[in-house]
CSV table of C-alpha atoms and ligand atoms in Angstrom, one decimal:
chain,number,residue,atom,x,y,z
L,1479,UNK,CA,-46.7,-49.8,-9.4
L,1480,UNK,CA,-45.8,-51.3,-12.8
L,1481,UNK,CA,-44.7,-54.8,-13.0
L,1482,UNK,CA,-41.3,-53.6,-14.3
L,1483,UNK,CA,-40.8,-51.6,-11.0
L,1484,UNK,CA,-41.9,-54.7,-9.0
L,1485,UNK,CA,-39.3,-56.7,-10.9
L,1486,UNK,CA,-36.6,-54.1,-10.3
L,1487,UNK,CA,-37.3,-54.2,-6.6
L,1488,UNK,CA,-37.3,-58.0,-6.5
L,1489,UNK,CA,-35.3,-59.2,-3.5
L,1490,UNK,CA,-33.2,-62.3,-3.4
L,1491,UNK,CA,-36.0,-63.9,-1.4
L,1492,UNK,CA,-38.5,-63.1,-4.1
L,1493,UNK,CA,-36.4,-64.8,-6.7
L,1494,UNK,CA,-36.7,-68.0,-4.8
L,1495,UNK,CA,-40.5,-67.9,-5.4
L,1496,UNK,CA,-42.3,-68.9,-8.5
L,1497,UNK,CA,-42.5,-66.2,-11.2
L,1498,UNK,CA,-45.4,-63.8,-10.8
L,1499,UNK,CA,-48.6,-65.3,-12.3
L,1500,UNK,CA,-47.2,-68.8,-12.6
L,1501,UNK,CA,-48.1,-71.3,-10.0
L,1502,UNK,CA,-47.2,-74.7,-8.7
L,1503,UNK,CA,-49.9,-77.4,-9.1
L,1504,UNK,CA,-49.8,-79.0,-5.7
L,1505,UNK,CA,-51.2,-82.5,-5.1
L,1506,UNK,CA,-54.7,-81.4,-4.0
L,1507,UNK,CA,-55.1,-79.3,-7.1
L,1508,UNK,CA,-53.8,-82.2,-9.2
L,1509,UNK,CA,-56.8,-84.3,-8.0
L,1510,UNK,CA,-59.0,-81.7,-9.8
L,1511,UNK,CA,-56.7,-81.7,-12.8
L,1512,UNK,CA,-56.8,-85.5,-13.1
L,1513,UNK,CA,-60.6,-85.5,-12.8
L,1514,UNK,CA,-61.1,-82.8,-15.4
L,1515,UNK,CA,-58.7,-84.5,-17.8
L,1516,UNK,CA,-60.7,-87.8,-17.3
L,1517,UNK,CA,-64.0,-86.1,-18.1
L,1518,UNK,CA,-62.6,-84.3,-21.1
L,1519,UNK,CA,-60.9,-87.5,-22.5
L,1520,UNK,CA,-64.0,-89.5,-22.0
L,1521,UNK,CA,-66.4,-87.0,-23.6
L,1522,UNK,CA,-64.0,-86.2,-26.4
L,1523,UNK,CA,-63.4,-89.9,-27.2
L,1524,UNK,CA,-67.1,-90.7,-27.2
L,1525,UNK,CA,-67.5,-88.0,-29.9
L,1526,UNK,CA,-64.6,-89.2,-32.0
L,1527,UNK,CA,-61.9,-86.6,-31.1
L,1528,UNK,CA,-58.3,-87.6,-30.9
L,1529,UNK,CA,-55.7,-86.0,-28.7
L,1530,UNK,CA,-53.0,-83.7,-30.0
L,1531,UNK,CA,-50.1,-82.0,-28.3
L,1532,UNK,CA,-48.2,-79.2,-30.1
L,1533,UNK,CA,-44.9,-77.9,-28.8
L,1534,UNK,CA,-44.8,-75.2,-26.1
L,1535,UNK,CA,-42.6,-73.2,-28.5
L,1536,UNK,CA,-43.7,-72.2,-32.0
L,1537,UNK,CA,-42.1,-69.8,-34.4
L,1538,UNK,CA,-43.5,-66.4,-33.6
L,1539,UNK,CA,-44.9,-66.1,-37.1
L,1540,UNK,CA,-47.4,-68.8,-36.3
L,1541,UNK,CA,-49.2,-66.5,-33.9
L,1542,UNK,CA,-48.5,-63.2,-35.6
L,1543,UNK,CA,-50.2,-64.4,-38.8
L,1544,UNK,CA,-52.9,-66.4,-37.1
L,1545,UNK,CA,-54.0,-64.4,-34.1
L,1546,UNK,CA,-53.1,-61.1,-35.6
L,1547,UNK,CA,-50.6,-58.3,-34.8
L,1548,UNK,CA,-53.4,-55.9,-33.6
L,1549,UNK,CA,-54.7,-58.2,-30.8
L,1550,UNK,CA,-53.7,-57.8,-27.2
L,1551,UNK,CA,-52.3,-61.3,-27.2
L,1552,UNK,CA,-49.8,-60.7,-30.0
L,1553,UNK,CA,-49.3,-57.0,-29.3
L,1554,UNK,CA,-48.7,-57.1,-25.5
L,1555,UNK,CA,-48.9,-60.5,-24.0
L,1556,UNK,CA,-46.5,-63.0,-25.8
L,1557,UNK,CA,-43.4,-64.5,-24.2
L,1558,UNK,CA,-41.2,-64.1,-27.2
L,1559,UNK,CA,-37.4,-64.5,-27.4
L,1560,UNK,CA,-34.7,-65.1,-29.9
L,1561,UNK,CA,-33.0,-68.5,-29.7
L,1562,UNK,CA,-29.3,-69.2,-30.1
L,1563,UNK,CA,-29.7,-69.2,-33.9
L,1564,UNK,CA,-31.4,-65.8,-34.1
L,1565,UNK,CA,-34.9,-67.3,-34.7
L,1566,UNK,CA,-37.9,-65.7,-33.0
L,1567,UNK,CA,-39.8,-68.2,-30.9
L,1568,UNK,CA,-42.9,-67.7,-28.7
L,1569,UNK,CA,-44.3,-69.7,-25.8
L,1570,UNK,CA,-47.8,-70.6,-27.0
L,1571,UNK,CA,-50.4,-68.2,-25.8
L,1572,UNK,CA,-53.2,-70.4,-27.2
L,1573,UNK,CA,-53.3,-73.7,-29.1
L,1574,UNK,CA,-55.6,-73.2,-32.2
L,1575,UNK,CA,-52.9,-71.6,-34.3
L,1576,UNK,CA,-50.4,-74.4,-33.5
L,1577,UNK,CA,-53.0,-77.1,-34.1
L,1578,UNK,CA,-53.8,-75.6,-37.6
L,1579,UNK,CA,-50.1,-75.4,-38.3
L,1580,UNK,CA,-49.9,-79.1,-37.4
L,1581,UNK,CA,-52.9,-79.9,-39.6
L,1582,UNK,CA,-51.2,-78.2,-42.6
L,1583,UNK,CA,-47.7,-79.6,-41.9
L,1584,UNK,CA,-48.8,-83.2,-41.4
L,1585,UNK,CA,-51.2,-83.2,-44.4
L,1586,UNK,CA,-54.2,-84.0,-42.3
L,1587,UNK,CA,-56.5,-83.0,-45.2
L,1588,UNK,CA,-55.8,-86.5,-46.4
L,1589,UNK,CA,-57.4,-87.9,-43.2
L,1590,UNK,CA,-61.1,-88.5,-43.1
L,1591,UNK,CA,-62.7,-85.1,-42.8
L,1592,UNK,CA,-63.4,-83.3,-40.6
L,1593,UNK,CA,-60.5,-83.9,-38.3
L,1594,UNK,CA,-61.5,-83.7,-34.7
L,1595,UNK,CA,-58.8,-83.0,-32.2
L,1596,UNK,CA,-58.7,-82.2,-28.5
L,1597,UNK,CA,-55.9,-80.9,-26.2
L,1598,UNK,CA,-55.0,-80.3,-22.6
L,1599,UNK,CA,-52.2,-77.9,-22.5
L,1600,UNK,CA,-50.4,-75.1,-20.6
L,1601,UNK,CA,-50.4,-71.6,-22.2
L,1602,UNK,CA,-48.4,-68.4,-21.5
L,1603,UNK,CA,-49.6,-64.8,-21.6
L,1604,UNK,CA,-47.8,-61.8,-20.2
L,1605,UNK,CA,-51.0,-60.5,-18.7
L,1606,UNK,CA,-51.6,-58.6,-15.5
L,1607,UNK,CA,-51.9,-61.3,-12.9
L,1608,UNK,CA,-55.1,-61.2,-10.8
L,1609,UNK,CA,-57.8,-63.6,-9.6
L,1610,UNK,CA,-58.5,-66.1,-12.4
L,1611,UNK,CA,-55.9,-64.5,-14.7
L,1612,UNK,CA,-52.4,-65.9,-14.7
L,1613,UNK,CA,-49.3,-65.9,-16.9
L,1614,UNK,CA,-49.2,-69.6,-17.1
L,1615,UNK,CA,-52.6,-71.3,-17.3
L,1616,UNK,CA,-54.0,-74.5,-18.6
L,1617,UNK,CA,-56.7,-75.0,-21.2
L,1618,UNK,CA,-58.7,-77.9,-22.5
L,1619,UNK,CA,-59.6,-77.4,-26.1
L,1620,UNK,CA,-61.6,-78.9,-29.0
L,1621,UNK,CA,-61.1,-78.4,-32.7
L,1622,UNK,CA,-63.0,-79.6,-35.7
L,1623,UNK,CA,-61.0,-78.9,-38.9
L,1624,UNK,CA,-61.8,-79.4,-42.6
L,1625,UNK,CA,-65.5,-78.8,-42.9
L,1626,UNK,CA,-67.9,-76.0,-42.4
L,1627,UNK,CA,-71.5,-76.6,-41.3
L,1628,UNK,CA,-73.5,-75.0,-38.5
L,1629,UNK,CA,-74.2,-78.6,-37.2
L,1630,UNK,CA,-70.5,-78.8,-36.3
L,1631,UNK,CA,-70.6,-75.5,-34.4
L,1632,UNK,CA,-73.6,-76.8,-32.6
L,1633,UNK,CA,-71.8,-80.0,-31.7
L,1634,UNK,CA,-68.8,-78.2,-30.3
L,1635,UNK,CA,-71.0,-76.0,-28.2
L,1636,UNK,CA,-72.9,-79.1,-27.1
L,1637,UNK,CA,-69.7,-80.9,-26.1
L,1638,UNK,CA,-68.4,-77.9,-24.2
L,1639,UNK,CA,-71.7,-77.7,-22.3
L,1640,UNK,CA,-71.7,-81.4,-21.6
L,1641,UNK,CA,-68.2,-81.2,-20.1
L,1642,UNK,CA,-69.4,-78.4,-17.9
L,1643,UNK,CA,-72.4,-80.4,-16.8
L,1644,UNK,CA,-70.2,-83.4,-16.0
L,1645,UNK,CA,-68.0,-81.2,-13.9
L,1646,UNK,CA,-71.1,-79.9,-12.0
L,1647,UNK,CA,-70.7,-76.2,-13.0
L,1648,UNK,CA,-72.8,-75.7,-16.2
L,1649,UNK,CA,-75.7,-74.1,-14.2
L,1650,UNK,CA,-73.3,-71.2,-13.2
L,1651,UNK,CA,-72.9,-70.1,-16.8
L,1652,UNK,CA,-74.7,-68.8,-19.9
L,1653,UNK,CA,-73.7,-69.6,-23.4
L,1654,UNK,CA,-73.4,-66.3,-25.4
L,1655,UNK,CA,-73.4,-66.6,-29.2
L,1656,UNK,CA,-72.9,-64.3,-32.1
L,1657,UNK,CA,-72.0,-64.4,-35.8
L,1658,UNK,CA,-69.4,-61.8,-36.8
L,1659,UNK,CA,-69.7,-62.5,-40.5
L,1660,UNK,CA,-67.3,-63.4,-43.3
L,1661,UNK,CA,-64.7,-61.1,-44.8
L,1662,UNK,CA,-67.3,-60.1,-47.4
L,1663,UNK,CA,-69.9,-58.7,-45.0
L,1664,UNK,CA,-67.5,-57.8,-42.2
L,1665,UNK,CA,-65.3,-55.5,-44.4
L,1666,UNK,CA,-68.1,-53.0,-45.1
L,1667,UNK,CA,-69.2,-53.1,-41.4
L,1668,UNK,CA,-65.6,-52.5,-40.1
L,1669,UNK,CA,-65.4,-49.4,-42.4
L,1670,UNK,CA,-68.7,-48.0,-41.2
L,1671,UNK,CA,-67.7,-48.7,-37.6
L,1672,UNK,CA,-64.4,-46.8,-38.0
L,1673,UNK,CA,-66.4,-43.9,-39.6
L,1674,UNK,CA,-68.8,-43.9,-36.7
L,1675,UNK,CA,-65.9,-43.6,-34.2
L,1676,UNK,CA,-63.9,-40.9,-36.1
L,1677,UNK,CA,-64.3,-37.6,-34.3
L,1678,UNK,CA,-65.2,-39.4,-31.0
L,1679,UNK,CA,-61.7,-40.7,-30.3
L,1680,UNK,CA,-61.4,-38.5,-27.2
L,1681,UNK,CA,-64.3,-40.4,-25.5
L,1682,UNK,CA,-62.5,-43.7,-26.0
L,1683,UNK,CA,-60.0,-45.3,-23.6
L,1684,UNK,CA,-56.4,-45.4,-24.7
L,1685,UNK,CA,-56.5,-49.1,-25.8
L,1686,UNK,CA,-59.6,-48.4,-28.0
L,1687,UNK,CA,-57.9,-45.3,-29.5
L,1688,UNK,CA,-55.1,-47.6,-30.6
L,1689,UNK,CA,-57.4,-50.4,-31.7
L,1690,UNK,CA,-59.7,-48.2,-33.8
L,1691,UNK,CA,-57.9,-48.5,-37.1
L,1692,UNK,CA,-56.3,-51.9,-36.5
L,1693,UNK,CA,-59.1,-53.9,-34.9
L,1694,UNK,CA,-62.3,-51.9,-34.8
L,1695,UNK,CA,-64.5,-54.8,-33.8
L,1696,UNK,CA,-62.8,-55.0,-30.5
L,1697,UNK,CA,-64.2,-51.6,-29.5
L,1698,UNK,CA,-67.6,-53.3,-29.2
L,1699,UNK,CA,-66.6,-55.5,-26.3
L,1700,UNK,CA,-64.4,-53.0,-24.3
L,1701,UNK,CA,-65.2,-53.1,-20.6
L,1702,UNK,CA,-64.6,-49.3,-20.0
L,1703,UNK,CA,-67.8,-47.5,-19.2
L,1704,UNK,CA,-67.4,-44.7,-21.8
L,1705,UNK,CA,-66.5,-47.1,-24.5
L,1706,UNK,CA,-69.5,-49.2,-23.7
L,1707,UNK,CA,-71.8,-46.2,-24.0
L,1708,UNK,CA,-70.5,-45.5,-27.4
L,1709,UNK,CA,-70.7,-49.1,-28.4
L,1710,UNK,CA,-74.4,-49.0,-27.7
L,1711,UNK,CA,-74.8,-46.3,-30.3
L,1712,UNK,CA,-72.5,-47.8,-32.9
L,1713,UNK,CA,-73.9,-49.4,-36.0
L,1714,UNK,CA,-75.1,-53.0,-35.4
L,1715,UNK,CA,-73.7,-55.9,-37.4
L,1716,UNK,CA,-77.2,-57.5,-37.9
L,1717,UNK,CA,-77.9,-55.1,-40.8
L,1718,UNK,CA,-74.6,-56.0,-42.5
L,1719,UNK,CA,-74.7,-59.8,-42.3
L,1720,UNK,CA,-74.8,-61.3,-45.8
L,1721,UNK,CA,-77.5,-63.9,-46.7
L,1722,UNK,CA,-75.1,-66.9,-46.4
L,1723,UNK,CA,-73.9,-65.8,-42.9
L,1724,UNK,CA,-77.6,-65.1,-41.9
L,1725,UNK,CA,-78.6,-68.5,-42.9
L,1726,UNK,CA,-75.6,-70.1,-41.2
L,1727,UNK,CA,-76.5,-68.3,-37.9
L,1728,UNK,CA,-80.2,-69.2,-38.1
L,1729,UNK,CA,-79.3,-72.9,-38.6
L,1730,UNK,CA,-76.9,-72.9,-35.7
L,1731,UNK,CA,-79.7,-71.5,-33.4
L,1732,UNK,CA,-82.1,-74.1,-34.8
L,1733,UNK,CA,-79.6,-76.9,-34.0
L,1734,UNK,CA,-78.9,-75.6,-30.5
L,1735,UNK,CA,-82.6,-75.5,-29.8
L,1736,UNK,CA,-82.9,-79.0,-31.2
L,1737,UNK,CA,-80.1,-80.1,-28.7
L,1738,UNK,CA,-82.0,-78.3,-25.9
L,1739,UNK,CA,-79.1,-76.0,-25.3
L,1740,UNK,CA,-80.0,-72.6,-23.8
L,1741,UNK,CA,-78.1,-69.7,-25.3
L,1742,UNK,CA,-78.1,-65.9,-25.2
L,1743,UNK,CA,-77.8,-64.0,-28.5
L,1744,UNK,CA,-75.2,-61.3,-27.9
L,1745,UNK,CA,-74.6,-58.9,-30.9
L,1746,UNK,CA,-71.6,-57.3,-29.1
L,1747,UNK,CA,-69.6,-60.5,-28.7
L,1748,UNK,CA,-66.6,-60.4,-30.9
L,1749,UNK,CA,-63.7,-62.3,-29.2
L,1750,UNK,CA,-60.2,-61.1,-29.0
L,1751,UNK,CA,-58.5,-62.9,-31.9
L,1752,UNK,CA,-58.4,-61.9,-35.5
L,1753,UNK,CA,-58.9,-65.4,-36.8
L,1754,UNK,CA,-62.5,-65.7,-36.0
L,1755,UNK,CA,-65.1,-65.7,-38.8
L,1756,UNK,CA,-68.9,-66.4,-38.5
L,1757,UNK,CA,-69.8,-68.1,-35.3
L,1758,UNK,CA,-68.3,-66.9,-32.0
L,1759,UNK,CA,-69.4,-68.0,-28.5
L,1760,UNK,CA,-68.4,-67.6,-24.9
L,1761,UNK,CA,-69.4,-69.3,-21.7
L,1762,UNK,CA,-70.1,-66.4,-19.3
L,1763,UNK,CA,-70.4,-66.4,-15.5
L,1764,UNK,CA,-74.1,-65.7,-14.7
L,1765,UNK,CA,-73.3,-63.0,-12.2
L,1766,UNK,CA,-70.0,-61.6,-13.4
L,1767,UNK,CA,-70.5,-61.9,-17.2
L,1768,UNK,CA,-67.4,-61.8,-19.4
L,1769,UNK,CA,-65.2,-60.9,-16.5
L,1770,UNK,CA,-65.1,-64.5,-15.3
L,1771,UNK,CA,-65.8,-66.4,-18.6
L,1772,UNK,CA,-64.8,-70.0,-18.4
L,1773,UNK,CA,-64.3,-70.6,-22.1
L,1774,UNK,CA,-64.9,-69.4,-25.6
L,1775,UNK,CA,-64.5,-70.4,-29.2
L,1776,UNK,CA,-65.8,-70.0,-32.7
L,1777,UNK,CA,-65.2,-70.6,-36.3
L,1778,UNK,CA,-61.9,-69.8,-38.0
L,1779,UNK,CA,-62.4,-70.5,-41.7
L,1780,UNK,CA,-59.6,-68.1,-42.8
L,1781,UNK,CA,-56.9,-69.3,-40.4
L,1782,UNK,CA,-55.3,-72.1,-42.5
L,1783,UNK,CA,-54.9,-69.7,-45.4
L,1784,UNK,CA,-53.5,-67.0,-43.3
L,1785,UNK,CA,-50.8,-69.5,-42.3
L,1786,UNK,CA,-50.0,-70.4,-45.8
L,1787,UNK,CA,-52.2,-73.5,-46.2
L,1788,UNK,CA,-55.1,-74.2,-48.5
L,1789,UNK,CA,-58.5,-72.7,-47.5
L,1790,UNK,CA,-59.7,-75.0,-44.6
L,1791,UNK,CA,-62.6,-74.2,-42.4
L,1792,UNK,CA,-62.5,-75.0,-38.7
L,1793,UNK,CA,-64.4,-74.4,-35.4
L,1794,UNK,CA,-63.1,-74.8,-31.9
L,1795,UNK,CA,-63.5,-74.1,-28.2
L,1796,UNK,CA,-61.1,-73.6,-25.3
L,1797,UNK,CA,-61.7,-73.4,-21.5
L,1798,UNK,CA,-59.4,-72.5,-18.6
L,1799,UNK,CA,-58.7,-75.3,-16.2
L,1800,UNK,CA,-57.9,-73.0,-13.2
L,1801,UNK,CA,-61.2,-71.2,-13.6
L,1802,UNK,CA,-63.1,-74.5,-13.9
L,1803,UNK,CA,-61.5,-75.7,-10.7
L,1804,UNK,CA,-62.3,-72.4,-8.9
L,1805,UNK,CA,-65.9,-72.9,-9.9
L,1806,UNK,CA,-66.0,-76.5,-8.9
L,1807,UNK,CA,-64.6,-75.6,-5.4
L,1808,UNK,CA,-67.2,-72.8,-5.2
L,1809,UNK,CA,-69.9,-75.3,-5.8
L,1810,UNK,CA,-68.3,-77.8,-3.4
L,1811,UNK,CA,-67.9,-80.3,-6.2
L,1812,UNK,CA,-65.7,-83.0,-4.6
L,1813,UNK,CA,-63.5,-85.1,-6.8
L,1814,UNK,CA,-62.4,-88.7,-5.9
L,1815,UNK,CA,-59.0,-88.7,-4.2
L,1816,UNK,CA,-57.0,-91.4,-5.9
L,1817,UNK,CA,-53.9,-90.5,-3.8
L,1818,UNK,CA,-55.1,-92.0,-0.5
L,1819,UNK,CA,-52.7,-94.6,0.8
L,1820,UNK,CA,-54.1,-98.0,1.8
L,1821,UNK,CA,-51.3,-99.5,3.8
L,1822,UNK,CA,-48.3,-98.3,5.8
L,1823,UNK,CA,-45.5,-100.8,6.4
L,1824,UNK,CA,-43.4,-100.3,9.6
L,1825,UNK,CA,-40.3,-102.3,10.3
L,1826,UNK,CA,-37.5,-102.7,12.8
L,1827,UNK,CA,-34.2,-104.4,12.2
L,1828,UNK,CA,-32.1,-105.1,9.1
L,1829,UNK,CA,-33.8,-108.4,8.2
L,1830,UNK,CA,-37.2,-106.8,8.6
L,1831,UNK,CA,-36.2,-103.9,6.4
L,1832,UNK,CA,-35.1,-106.3,3.6
L,1833,UNK,CA,-38.4,-108.2,3.7
L,1834,UNK,CA,-40.3,-104.9,3.6
L,1835,UNK,CA,-38.7,-103.9,0.3
L,1836,UNK,CA,-40.2,-107.0,-1.4
L,1837,UNK,CA,-43.4,-106.8,0.6
L,1838,UNK,CA,-44.0,-103.2,-0.6
L,1839,UNK,CA,-43.4,-104.2,-4.2
L,1840,UNK,CA,-45.7,-107.3,-4.0
L,1841,UNK,CA,-48.5,-105.2,-2.4
L,1842,UNK,CA,-48.2,-102.5,-5.1
L,1843,UNK,CA,-48.2,-105.2,-7.9
L,1844,UNK,CA,-51.6,-106.3,-6.6
L,1845,UNK,CA,-52.9,-102.7,-6.6
L,1846,UNK,CA,-52.5,-101.9,-2.9
L,1847,UNK,CA,-51.2,-98.3,-2.5
L,1848,UNK,CA,-48.4,-98.8,0.1
L,1849,UNK,CA,-45.7,-96.7,1.6
L,1850,UNK,CA,-43.1,-97.8,4.1
L,1851,UNK,CA,-40.9,-96.0,6.6
L,1852,UNK,CA,-37.5,-97.4,5.5
L,1853,UNK,CA,-35.5,-94.9,7.4
L,1854,UNK,CA,-34.2,-95.3,10.9
L,1855,UNK,CA,-37.2,-94.1,13.0
L,1856,UNK,CA,-38.3,-96.0,16.2
L,1857,UNK,CA,-41.5,-98.1,16.0
L,1858,UNK,CA,-43.4,-95.3,17.8
L,1859,UNK,CA,-42.2,-92.7,15.4
L,1860,UNK,CA,-43.2,-94.9,12.4
L,1861,UNK,CA,-46.7,-95.4,13.8
L,1862,UNK,CA,-47.0,-91.7,14.3
L,1863,UNK,CA,-46.1,-91.3,10.6
L,1864,UNK,CA,-48.7,-93.9,9.7
L,1865,UNK,CA,-51.3,-91.8,11.5
L,1866,UNK,CA,-50.3,-88.7,9.5
L,1867,UNK,CA,-50.8,-90.7,6.2
L,1868,UNK,CA,-54.3,-91.5,7.5
L,1869,UNK,CA,-53.9,-95.1,6.5
L,1870,UNK,CA,-56.6,-97.6,7.7
L,1871,UNK,CA,-54.0,-100.4,8.3
L,1872,UNK,CA,-50.4,-100.7,9.2
L,1873,UNK,CA,-48.3,-103.8,8.8
L,1874,UNK,CA,-45.6,-104.3,11.5
L,1875,UNK,CA,-42.6,-106.4,11.0
L,1876,UNK,CA,-40.0,-106.6,13.8
L,1877,UNK,CA,-37.2,-109.0,14.6
L,1878,UNK,CA,-39.5,-111.5,16.3
L,1879,UNK,CA,-42.0,-111.5,13.4
L,1880,UNK,CA,-39.2,-112.1,10.9
L,1881,UNK,CA,-38.0,-115.0,12.9
L,1882,UNK,CA,-41.5,-116.6,13.3
L,1883,UNK,CA,-42.5,-115.9,9.6
L,1884,UNK,CA,-45.5,-113.8,10.6
L,1885,UNK,CA,-46.6,-110.2,10.4
L,1886,UNK,CA,-48.8,-107.9,12.5
L,1887,UNK,CA,-51.8,-106.1,10.9
L,1888,UNK,CA,-52.9,-103.1,13.0
L,1889,UNK,CA,-56.3,-101.5,12.5
L,1890,UNK,CA,-55.3,-97.8,13.0
L,1891,UNK,CA,-58.8,-96.5,13.9
L,1892,UNK,CA,-59.5,-99.2,16.6
L,1893,UNK,CA,-55.9,-99.7,17.7
L,1894,UNK,CA,-56.4,-103.5,17.4
L,1895,UNK,CA,-53.7,-105.9,16.2
L,1896,UNK,CA,-53.6,-109.5,14.9
L,1897,UNK,CA,-50.8,-111.7,13.7
L,1898,UNK,CA,-51.0,-113.5,10.3
L,1899,UNK,CA,-48.5,-115.8,8.5
L,1900,UNK,CA,-46.2,-113.7,6.3
L,1901,UNK,CA,-47.2,-115.6,3.1
L,1902,UNK,CA,-50.9,-114.9,3.5
L,1903,UNK,CA,-50.6,-111.2,4.4
L,1904,UNK,CA,-51.3,-109.9,0.9
L,1905,UNK,CA,-54.6,-111.8,0.6
L,1906,UNK,CA,-55.6,-110.6,4.1
L,1907,UNK,CA,-54.8,-107.0,3.2
L,1908,UNK,CA,-56.8,-107.2,-0.1
L,1909,UNK,CA,-59.8,-108.7,1.8
L,1910,UNK,CA,-59.6,-105.7,4.2
L,1911,UNK,CA,-59.4,-103.0,1.6
L,1912,UNK,CA,-61.8,-104.6,-0.9
L,1913,UNK,CA,-61.0,-105.6,-4.4
L,1914,UNK,CA,-62.9,-102.7,-5.9
L,1915,UNK,CA,-60.7,-100.2,-4.1
L,1916,UNK,CA,-57.4,-101.5,-5.5
L,1917,UNK,CA,-55.4,-99.3,-7.9
L,1918,UNK,CA,-54.7,-101.9,-10.5
L,1919,UNK,CA,-52.4,-101.1,-13.5
L,1920,UNK,CA,-53.1,-103.1,-16.6
L,1921,UNK,CA,-50.1,-103.1,-18.9
L,1922,UNK,CA,-51.1,-101.9,-22.4
L,1923,UNK,CA,-53.1,-99.0,-21.0
L,1924,UNK,CA,-51.0,-95.9,-21.2
L,1925,UNK,CA,-51.4,-93.7,-18.1
L,1926,UNK,CA,-50.9,-89.9,-18.0
E,2842,AMP,P1,-59.2,-67.3,-24.7
E,2842,AMP,O1,-58.2,-68.2,-25.3
E,2842,AMP,O2,-58.7,-65.9,-24.4
E,2842,AMP,O3,-60.5,-67.3,-25.5
E,2842,AMP,O4,-59.6,-67.9,-23.3
E,2842,AMP,C1,-60.4,-69.1,-23.2
E,2842,AMP,C2,-60.5,-69.3,-21.7
E,2842,AMP,O5,-59.2,-69.6,-21.2
E,2842,AMP,C3,-61.0,-68.2,-20.8
E,2842,AMP,O6,-62.4,-68.1,-20.8
E,2842,AMP,C4,-60.4,-68.5,-19.5
E,2842,AMP,O7,-61.1,-69.5,-18.8
E,2842,AMP,C5,-59.0,-69.1,-19.9
E,2842,AMP,N1,-58.0,-68.1,-19.8
E,2842,AMP,C6,-57.6,-67.2,-20.8
E,2842,AMP,N2,-56.6,-66.4,-20.4
E,2842,AMP,C7,-56.3,-66.8,-19.1
E,2842,AMP,C8,-55.4,-66.3,-18.1
E,2842,AMP,N3,-54.5,-65.4,-18.4
E,2842,AMP,N4,-55.4,-66.9,-16.9
E,2842,AMP,C9,-56.3,-68.0,-16.6
E,2842,AMP,N5,-57.2,-68.4,-17.5
E,2842,AMP,C10,-57.2,-67.8,-18.7
């Protein structure tokens, strides 16, 4: 059944669900998101990257020129619409084109070069939803723009690998690398590739038949069996690589070896986007290969010019956050839960409720994560709720406690209670929780 049929048969109930291939990020998934962002921010900052966020919407032209009309992304997968002013806009299917647009627009060539940027962004592709493939998905990405040197490519690969190591999943993947040449050496190769396939079109899948004249390199990494058999026999790029590209690739491999990064040389790796030149690489699942790749990247020295800027080299990497999380869960990598509540505050009576409002605020100001049942529930119902929050302690404030200026601290696991003066309760609570467990917010630090 095609997706269009599915849409046509959509019931009213279906329309109250999230759109196909787009998902809610619920709190337990956010714990992973937060942790991944923390690792990426930390590693990126250490290496001098600064964060960039480009808009969700760009003029469609940004992607048409940069990624290329003949690619699956631009040809079939973009969410494109005309706005109220008849301009064609697209929800970004990836971020490199937008980042390079921003580099040109904001004159970043005047900044110290190369400019190193990282992003953590949602992307949108009208792809067929399946396991690990969504229509809205998140990527972390790294870009180094303004200089061309194999040492930069090696550093991007190193950082990608380091992030995967920190996340506890690097051992599940191999780093596949290739060099797809510059326009000079690739032009002749593309022509010979087309000549090789001419006359064999009937053995190709429909997609490859369409790609043959528009994007012949893509025929090399088609997953269809018949296309793969032909790809084995097709001319190999090795013999076409110009001396400059050969030297670049040899140096990259030298640097990776120096950095003790294991890699697999894969002459069939081409990547889906037109803007790549020279180095391309992907991080493949050891058992499922490209099917479950976690990330990929490469050099895009021609992209800025394609977008109307001055020739500006660049290299980058992007990885899918949902796939990272799936692999972390597979490996039982636990992330610290920062959402656990320390204290539940239960109250009875109007005066107690008033006191609880300030008490909750005062606790939170000191870094104690506190929630209170300020509705109308009975004390029994409130304690049941405290159990559900799995808090270690509950503070109980009733009519008597307010009158006597005290408060009860209940140890939830042991069911034991003791009474303390109201004005010492915060210090008591902090002693029980431990200073190192508090969630302190220091003004001046911007939180995401
Ligand atoms: P790409 O931009 O296509 O090179 O993708 C880089 C990485 O982003 C992939 O290796 C995946 O981890 C992730 N990714 C790409 N497309 C999707 C998608 N439709 N759904 C989920 N993750 C994706």
